[in-house]
CSV table of C-alpha atoms in Angstrom, one decimal:
chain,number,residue,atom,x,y,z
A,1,UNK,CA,1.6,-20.8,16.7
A,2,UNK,CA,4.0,-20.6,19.8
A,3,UNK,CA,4.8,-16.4,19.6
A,4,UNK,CA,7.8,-17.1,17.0
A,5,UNK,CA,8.0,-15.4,14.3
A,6,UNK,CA,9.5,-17.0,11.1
A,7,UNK,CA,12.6,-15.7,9.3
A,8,UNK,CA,13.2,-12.8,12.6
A,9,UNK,CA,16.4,-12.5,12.0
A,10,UNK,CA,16.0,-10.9,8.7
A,11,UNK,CA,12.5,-9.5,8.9
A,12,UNK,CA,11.4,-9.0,5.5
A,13,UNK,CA,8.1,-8.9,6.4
A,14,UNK,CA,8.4,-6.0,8.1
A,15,UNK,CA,8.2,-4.2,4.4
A,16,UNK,CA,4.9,-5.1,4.0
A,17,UNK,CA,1.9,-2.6,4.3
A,18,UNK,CA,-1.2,-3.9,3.0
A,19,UNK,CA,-2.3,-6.5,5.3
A,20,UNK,CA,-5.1,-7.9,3.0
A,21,UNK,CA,-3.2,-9.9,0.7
A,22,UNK,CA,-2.2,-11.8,4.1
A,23,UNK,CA,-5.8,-12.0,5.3
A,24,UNK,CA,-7.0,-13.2,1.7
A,25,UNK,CA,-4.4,-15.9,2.1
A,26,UNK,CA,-5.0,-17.3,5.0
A,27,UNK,CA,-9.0,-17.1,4.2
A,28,UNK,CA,-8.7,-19.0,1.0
A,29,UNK,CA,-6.5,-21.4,3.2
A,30,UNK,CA,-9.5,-21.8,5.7
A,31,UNK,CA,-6.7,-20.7,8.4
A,32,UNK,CA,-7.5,-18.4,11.2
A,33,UNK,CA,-5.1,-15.7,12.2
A,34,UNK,CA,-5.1,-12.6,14.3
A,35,UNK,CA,-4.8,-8.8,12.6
A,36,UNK,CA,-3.0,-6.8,15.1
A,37,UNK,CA,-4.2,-2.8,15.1
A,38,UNK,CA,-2.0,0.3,16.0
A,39,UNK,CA,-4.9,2.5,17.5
A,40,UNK,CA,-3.0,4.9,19.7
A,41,UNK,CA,0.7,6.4,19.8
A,42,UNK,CA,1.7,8.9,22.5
A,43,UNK,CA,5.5,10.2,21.8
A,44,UNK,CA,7.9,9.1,19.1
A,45,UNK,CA,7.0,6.0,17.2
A,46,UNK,CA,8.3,4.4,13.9
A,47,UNK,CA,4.3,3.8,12.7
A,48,UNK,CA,1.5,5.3,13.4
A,49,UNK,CA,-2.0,4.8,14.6
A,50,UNK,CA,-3.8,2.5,11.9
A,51,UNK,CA,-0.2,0.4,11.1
A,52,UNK,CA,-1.3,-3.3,11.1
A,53,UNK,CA,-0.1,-6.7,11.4
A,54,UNK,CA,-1.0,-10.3,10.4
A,55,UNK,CA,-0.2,-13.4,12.2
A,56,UNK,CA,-1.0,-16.4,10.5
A,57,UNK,CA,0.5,-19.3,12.2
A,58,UNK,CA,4.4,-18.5,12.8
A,59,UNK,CA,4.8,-15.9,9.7
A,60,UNK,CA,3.7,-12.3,10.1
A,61,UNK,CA,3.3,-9.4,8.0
A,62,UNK,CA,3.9,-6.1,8.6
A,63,UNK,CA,5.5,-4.4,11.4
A,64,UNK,CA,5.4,-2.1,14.4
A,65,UNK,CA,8.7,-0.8,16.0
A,66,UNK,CA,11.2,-2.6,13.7
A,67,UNK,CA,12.2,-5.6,16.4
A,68,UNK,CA,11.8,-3.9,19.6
A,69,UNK,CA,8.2,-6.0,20.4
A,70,UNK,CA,7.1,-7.9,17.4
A,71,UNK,CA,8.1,-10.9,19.1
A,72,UNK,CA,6.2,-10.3,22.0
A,73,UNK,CA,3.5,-9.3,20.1
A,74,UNK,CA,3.2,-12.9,18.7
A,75,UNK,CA,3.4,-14.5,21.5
A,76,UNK,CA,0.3,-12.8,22.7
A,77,UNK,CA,-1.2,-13.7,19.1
A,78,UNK,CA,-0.8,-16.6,19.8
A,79,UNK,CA,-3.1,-16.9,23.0
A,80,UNK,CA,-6.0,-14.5,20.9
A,81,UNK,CA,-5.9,-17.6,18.4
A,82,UNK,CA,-6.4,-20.0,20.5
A,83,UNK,CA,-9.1,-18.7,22.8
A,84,UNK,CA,-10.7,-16.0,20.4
A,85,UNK,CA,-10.6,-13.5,23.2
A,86,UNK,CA,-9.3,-9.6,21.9
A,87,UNK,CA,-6.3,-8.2,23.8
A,88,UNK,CA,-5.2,-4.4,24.1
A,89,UNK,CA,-1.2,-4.5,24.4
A,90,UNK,CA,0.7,-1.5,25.7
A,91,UNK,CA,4.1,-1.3,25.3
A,92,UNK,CA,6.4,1.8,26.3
A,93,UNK,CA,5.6,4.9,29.1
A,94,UNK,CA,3.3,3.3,31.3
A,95,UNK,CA,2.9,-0.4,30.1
A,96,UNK,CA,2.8,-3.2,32.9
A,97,UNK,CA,6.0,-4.5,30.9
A,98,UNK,CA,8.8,-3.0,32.3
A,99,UNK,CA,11.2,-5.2,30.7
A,100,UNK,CA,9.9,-4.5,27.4
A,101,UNK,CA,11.8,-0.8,25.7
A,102,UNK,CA,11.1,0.9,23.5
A,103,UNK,CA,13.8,2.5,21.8
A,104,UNK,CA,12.0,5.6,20.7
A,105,UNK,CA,10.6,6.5,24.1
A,106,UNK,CA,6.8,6.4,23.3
A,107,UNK,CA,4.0,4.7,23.7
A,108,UNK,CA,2.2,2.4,21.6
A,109,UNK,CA,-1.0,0.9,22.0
A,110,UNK,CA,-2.3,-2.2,20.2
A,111,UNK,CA,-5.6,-4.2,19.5
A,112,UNK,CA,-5.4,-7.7,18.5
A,113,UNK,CA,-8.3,-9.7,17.0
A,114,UNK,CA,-9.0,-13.3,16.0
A,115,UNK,CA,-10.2,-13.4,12.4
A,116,UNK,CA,-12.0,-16.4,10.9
A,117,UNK,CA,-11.5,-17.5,7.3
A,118,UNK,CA,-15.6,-17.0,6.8
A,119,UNK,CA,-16.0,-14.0,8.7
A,120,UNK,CA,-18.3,-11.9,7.0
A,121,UNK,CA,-16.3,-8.4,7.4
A,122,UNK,CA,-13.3,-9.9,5.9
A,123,UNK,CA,-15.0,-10.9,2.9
A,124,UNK,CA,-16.7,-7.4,2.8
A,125,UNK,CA,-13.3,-5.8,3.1
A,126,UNK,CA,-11.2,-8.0,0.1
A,127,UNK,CA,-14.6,-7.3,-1.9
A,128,UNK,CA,-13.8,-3.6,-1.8
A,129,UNK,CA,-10.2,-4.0,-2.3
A,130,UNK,CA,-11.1,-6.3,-5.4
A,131,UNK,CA,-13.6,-3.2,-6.9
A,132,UNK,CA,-11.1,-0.7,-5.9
A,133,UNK,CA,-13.2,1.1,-3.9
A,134,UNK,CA,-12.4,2.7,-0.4
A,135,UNK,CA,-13.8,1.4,2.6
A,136,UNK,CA,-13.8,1.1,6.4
A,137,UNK,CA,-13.3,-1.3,9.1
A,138,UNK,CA,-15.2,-1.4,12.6
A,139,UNK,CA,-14.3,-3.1,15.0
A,140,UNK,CA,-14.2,-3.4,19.3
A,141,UNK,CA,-12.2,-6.7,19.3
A,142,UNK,CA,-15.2,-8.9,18.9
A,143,UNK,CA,-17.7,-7.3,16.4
A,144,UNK,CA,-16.5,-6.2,13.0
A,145,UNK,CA,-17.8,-4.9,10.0
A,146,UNK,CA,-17.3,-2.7,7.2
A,147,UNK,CA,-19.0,0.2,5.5
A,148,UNK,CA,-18.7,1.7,2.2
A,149,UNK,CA,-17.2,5.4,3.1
A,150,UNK,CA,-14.4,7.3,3.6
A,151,UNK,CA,-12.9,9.0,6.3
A,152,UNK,CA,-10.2,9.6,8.6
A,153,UNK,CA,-7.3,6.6,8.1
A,154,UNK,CA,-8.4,6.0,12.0
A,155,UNK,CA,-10.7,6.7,14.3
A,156,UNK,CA,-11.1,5.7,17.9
A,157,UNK,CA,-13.8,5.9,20.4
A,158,UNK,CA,-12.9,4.6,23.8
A,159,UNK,CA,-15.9,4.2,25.8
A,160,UNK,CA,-16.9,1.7,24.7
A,161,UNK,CA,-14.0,1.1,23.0
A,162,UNK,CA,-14.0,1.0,19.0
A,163,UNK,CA,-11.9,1.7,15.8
A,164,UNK,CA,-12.5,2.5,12.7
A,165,UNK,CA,-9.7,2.0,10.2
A,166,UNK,CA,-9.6,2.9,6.9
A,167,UNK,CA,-8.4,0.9,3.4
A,168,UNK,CA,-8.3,2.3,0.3
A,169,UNK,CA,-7.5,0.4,-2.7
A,170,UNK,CA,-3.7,-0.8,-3.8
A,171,UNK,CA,-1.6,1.9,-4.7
A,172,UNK,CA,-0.7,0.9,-8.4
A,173,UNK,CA,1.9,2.0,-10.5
A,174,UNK,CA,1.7,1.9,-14.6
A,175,UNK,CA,4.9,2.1,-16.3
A,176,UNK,CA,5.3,2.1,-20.2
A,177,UNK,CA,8.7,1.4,-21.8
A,178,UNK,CA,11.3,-0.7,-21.6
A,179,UNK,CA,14.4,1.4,-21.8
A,180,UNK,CA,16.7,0.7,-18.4
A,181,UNK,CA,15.1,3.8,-16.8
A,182,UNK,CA,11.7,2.6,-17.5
A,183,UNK,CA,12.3,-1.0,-15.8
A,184,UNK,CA,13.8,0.8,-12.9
A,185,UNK,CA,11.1,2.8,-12.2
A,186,UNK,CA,8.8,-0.6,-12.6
A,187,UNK,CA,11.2,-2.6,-10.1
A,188,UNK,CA,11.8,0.0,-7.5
A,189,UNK,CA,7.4,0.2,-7.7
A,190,UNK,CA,7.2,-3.3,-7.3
A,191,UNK,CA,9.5,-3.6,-4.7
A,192,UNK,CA,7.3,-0.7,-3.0
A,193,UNK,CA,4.5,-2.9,-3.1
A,194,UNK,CA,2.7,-0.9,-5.8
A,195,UNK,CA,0.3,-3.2,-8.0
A,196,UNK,CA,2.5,-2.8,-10.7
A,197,UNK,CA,1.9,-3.2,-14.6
A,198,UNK,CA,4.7,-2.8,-17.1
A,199,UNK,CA,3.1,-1.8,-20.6
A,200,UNK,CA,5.7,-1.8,-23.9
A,201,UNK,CA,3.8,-2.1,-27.1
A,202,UNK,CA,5.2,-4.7,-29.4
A,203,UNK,CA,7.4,-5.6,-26.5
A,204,UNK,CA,9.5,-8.9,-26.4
A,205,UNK,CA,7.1,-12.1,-26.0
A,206,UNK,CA,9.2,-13.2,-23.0
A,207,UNK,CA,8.1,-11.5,-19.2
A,208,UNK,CA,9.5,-9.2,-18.0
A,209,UNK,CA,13.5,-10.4,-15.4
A,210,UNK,CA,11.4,-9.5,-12.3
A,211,UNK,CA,8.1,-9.9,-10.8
A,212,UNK,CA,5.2,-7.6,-12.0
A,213,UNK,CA,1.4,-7.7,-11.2
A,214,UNK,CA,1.2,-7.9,-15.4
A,215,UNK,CA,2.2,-7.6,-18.6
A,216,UNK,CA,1.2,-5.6,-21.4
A,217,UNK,CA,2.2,-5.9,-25.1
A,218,UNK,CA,0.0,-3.4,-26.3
A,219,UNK,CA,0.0,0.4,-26.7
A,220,UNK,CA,-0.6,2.5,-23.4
A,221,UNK,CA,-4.1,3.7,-24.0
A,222,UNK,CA,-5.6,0.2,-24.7
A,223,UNK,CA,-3.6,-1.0,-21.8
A,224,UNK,CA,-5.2,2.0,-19.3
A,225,UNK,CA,-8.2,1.4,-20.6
A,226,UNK,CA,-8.1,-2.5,-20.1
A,227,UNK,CA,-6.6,-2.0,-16.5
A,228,UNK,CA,-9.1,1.7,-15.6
A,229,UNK,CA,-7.3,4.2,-14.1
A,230,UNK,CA,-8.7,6.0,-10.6
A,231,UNK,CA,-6.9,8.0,-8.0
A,232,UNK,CA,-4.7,5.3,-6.6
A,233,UNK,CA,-3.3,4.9,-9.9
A,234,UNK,CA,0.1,6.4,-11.0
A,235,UNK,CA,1.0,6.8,-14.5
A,236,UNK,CA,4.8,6.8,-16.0
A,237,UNK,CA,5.1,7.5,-20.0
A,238,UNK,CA,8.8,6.1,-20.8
A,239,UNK,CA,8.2,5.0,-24.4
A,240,UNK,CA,10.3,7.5,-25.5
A,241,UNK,CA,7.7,7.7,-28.5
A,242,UNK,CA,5.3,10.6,-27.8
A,243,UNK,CA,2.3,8.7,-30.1
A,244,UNK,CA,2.4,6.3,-27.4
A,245,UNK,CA,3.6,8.4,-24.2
A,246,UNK,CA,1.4,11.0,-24.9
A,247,UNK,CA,-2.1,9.2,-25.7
A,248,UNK,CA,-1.1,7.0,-22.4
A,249,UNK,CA,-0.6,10.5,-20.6
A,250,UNK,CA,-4.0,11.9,-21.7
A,251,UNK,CA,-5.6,8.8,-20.9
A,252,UNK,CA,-4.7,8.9,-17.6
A,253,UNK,CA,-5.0,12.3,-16.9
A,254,UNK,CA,-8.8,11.9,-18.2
A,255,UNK,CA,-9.0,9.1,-15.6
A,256,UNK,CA,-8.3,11.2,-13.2
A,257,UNK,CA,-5.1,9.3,-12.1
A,258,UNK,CA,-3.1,10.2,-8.7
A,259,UNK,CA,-0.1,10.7,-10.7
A,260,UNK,CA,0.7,11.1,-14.8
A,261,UNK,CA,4.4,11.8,-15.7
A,262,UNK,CA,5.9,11.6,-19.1
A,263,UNK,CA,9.7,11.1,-18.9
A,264,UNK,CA,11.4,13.1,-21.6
A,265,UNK,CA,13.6,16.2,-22.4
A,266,UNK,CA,12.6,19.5,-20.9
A,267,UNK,CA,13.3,21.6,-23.9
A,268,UNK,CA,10.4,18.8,-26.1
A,269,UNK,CA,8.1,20.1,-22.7
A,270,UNK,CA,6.1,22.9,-24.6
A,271,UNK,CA,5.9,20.7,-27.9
A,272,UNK,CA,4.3,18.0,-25.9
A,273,UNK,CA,1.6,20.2,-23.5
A,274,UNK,CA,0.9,22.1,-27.6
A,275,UNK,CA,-0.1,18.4,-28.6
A,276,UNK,CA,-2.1,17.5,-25.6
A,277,UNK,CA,-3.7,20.8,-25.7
A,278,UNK,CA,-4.5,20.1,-29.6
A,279,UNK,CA,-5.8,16.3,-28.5
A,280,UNK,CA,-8.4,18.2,-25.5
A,281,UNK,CA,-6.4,18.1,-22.5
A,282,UNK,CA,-7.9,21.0,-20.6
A,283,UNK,CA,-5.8,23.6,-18.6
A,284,UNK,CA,-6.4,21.8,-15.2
A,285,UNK,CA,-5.6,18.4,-17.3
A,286,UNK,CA,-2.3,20.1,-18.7
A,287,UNK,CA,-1.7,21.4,-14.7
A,288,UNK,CA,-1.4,18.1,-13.5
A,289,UNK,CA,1.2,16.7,-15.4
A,290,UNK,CA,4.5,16.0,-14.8
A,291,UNK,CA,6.6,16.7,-17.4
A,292,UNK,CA,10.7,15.8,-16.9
A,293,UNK,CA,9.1,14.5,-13.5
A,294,UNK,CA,11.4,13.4,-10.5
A,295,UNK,CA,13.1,14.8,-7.6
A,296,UNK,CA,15.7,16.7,-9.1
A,297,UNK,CA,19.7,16.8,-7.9
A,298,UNK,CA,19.5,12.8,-7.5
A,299,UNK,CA,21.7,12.2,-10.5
A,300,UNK,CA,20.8,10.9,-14.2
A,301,UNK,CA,21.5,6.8,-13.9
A,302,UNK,CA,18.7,4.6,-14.5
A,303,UNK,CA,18.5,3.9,-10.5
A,304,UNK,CA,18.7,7.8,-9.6
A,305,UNK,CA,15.7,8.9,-12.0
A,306,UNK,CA,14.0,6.0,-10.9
A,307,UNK,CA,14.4,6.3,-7.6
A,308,UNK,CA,13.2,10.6,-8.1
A,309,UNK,CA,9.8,9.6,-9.5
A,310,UNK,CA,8.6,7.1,-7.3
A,311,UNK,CA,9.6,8.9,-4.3
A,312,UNK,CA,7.2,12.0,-6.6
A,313,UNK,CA,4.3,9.2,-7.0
A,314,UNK,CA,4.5,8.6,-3.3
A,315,UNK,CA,3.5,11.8,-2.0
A,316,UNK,CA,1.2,12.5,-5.0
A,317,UNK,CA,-0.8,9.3,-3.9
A,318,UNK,CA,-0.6,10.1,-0.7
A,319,UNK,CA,-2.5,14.0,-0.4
A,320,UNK,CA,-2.9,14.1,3.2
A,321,UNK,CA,0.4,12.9,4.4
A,322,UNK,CA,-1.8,10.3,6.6
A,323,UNK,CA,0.1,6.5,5.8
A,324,UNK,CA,0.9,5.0,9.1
């Protein structure tokens, strides 16, 4: 690793946001690599505290300021890989690199760590990811580890200094159907880097034209109940066929999913909460769906409802507005 970064002039891996898929990588590799930490931001940045990067050899995942000091930031990877020493960066108002701008006109201050393909908090941390269970990180550059709790998505202590960053599990996204609105909605979740499942009862025996996390041939309620549904979960009934969309629907919603939407006419709405209410979905239950769901004024195209209803399953997965 010599501070270049592969493919940097199209920077693809700028999109991704879950740095553990990286780390598991390059730990099942036996590779070392060094997990860069946005602890501080003072001003206008594009991320914000708890944003994270991986460098593992000369590709990178993640980003920080969208080309203004990724390179940079390699190149001092590089040096934490090689002597295993931790390194606070500050780039922006006040950094001791003058020649480095910032095109936003902040601050941004950065932690990177040299991470070892046996080290015990990493294993902790893909464990928790792997049980979907929430979890934070501890760290002061040199000592990690990871405790079973939730919490703030970051929290800082500088004297001495020490961060505490917090993971919950992959976002995941469950779409039934196979209509060209229902593979939209999959494809733009995929392409969000949802853990995403496509479900279509008696579908074709063929997978699906585009990468999914899975598969499912079977009806919605034995699929939820195969995969378990939690609060990171987000459910999207687009059967079209209210025996399946609607037992999906209350499965979810008696999961407790993040999300549960039912795609569908608005004028079928009160026939469909009469059901569910006849099937005992309870008021709160019935309160959380999302009948006709989507931003509305988008437009009807596949693409346009699509895009609607993830942007919906975003912010209902995200209560607290915290995502850096």
């Amino acid at each position: 690793m010599d501070g270049q970064i592969d493919n940097a002039d199209w920077p693809l891996f700028g999109w991704v946001d879950d740095v553990r898929p990286a780390l598991a990588q390059a730990s099942d590799a036996g590779r070392p690599v060094v997990l860069a930490t946005l602890y501080r931001v003072e001003g206008s940045a594009p991320r914000g505290p708890g944003a994270q990067m991986v460098f593992d050899g000369s590709a990178a995942s993640g980003y920080f300021s969208g080309d203004c000091i990724e390179g940079d930031v390699a190149s001092h990877a590089a040096r934490v890989l090689t002597d295993g020493e931790p390194r606070h960066l500050h780039y922006g108002a006040g950094s001791p690199w003058i020649d480095i701008r910032l095109r936003c006109g902040g601050a941004l201050h950065i932690l990177l760590e040299r991470i070892l393909p046996d080290d015990e908090a990493l294993h902790e941390l893909l464990r928790h990811a792997a049980e979907r269970r929430s979890c934070q990180w501890h760290s002061d550059g040199t000592m990690r580890r990871v405790s079973a709790q939730d919490g703030a998505l970051l929290t800082l202590t500088d004297q001495p200094f020490s961060l505490a960053r917090r993971y919950d599990p992959p976002r995941r996204l469950i779409v039934s159907g196979g209509d060209p609105g229902a593979l939209a909605a999959a494809r733009l979740g995929a392409l969000a880097q949802f853990e995403t499942y496509l479900v279509r009862p008696d579908g074709p025996s063929s997978p699906p034209p585009f990468p999914v996390a899975g598969y499912l041939r079977e009806a919605p309620t034995q699929a939820l109940e195969s995969l378990g549904v939690d609060r990171w979960t987000a459910y999207l009934g687009a059967t079209h066929e209210d025996h399946h969309d609607l037992g999906g629907c209350l499965a979810a919603l008696r999961g407790s999913a993040g999300y549960v939407g039912m795609i569908g006419a608005k004028s079928r709405a009160a026939g469909r909460l009469a059901a569910l209410e006849a099937a005992g979905a309870t008021r709160e239950e019935l309160d959380a769906l999302h009948l006709s769901p989507g931003i509305t004024g988008l437009g009807k195209s596949p693409w346009e409802v699509a895009t609607g209803v993830v942007a919906e399953i975003m912010q209902a997965l995200n209560p607290a507005k915290e995502r850096a």
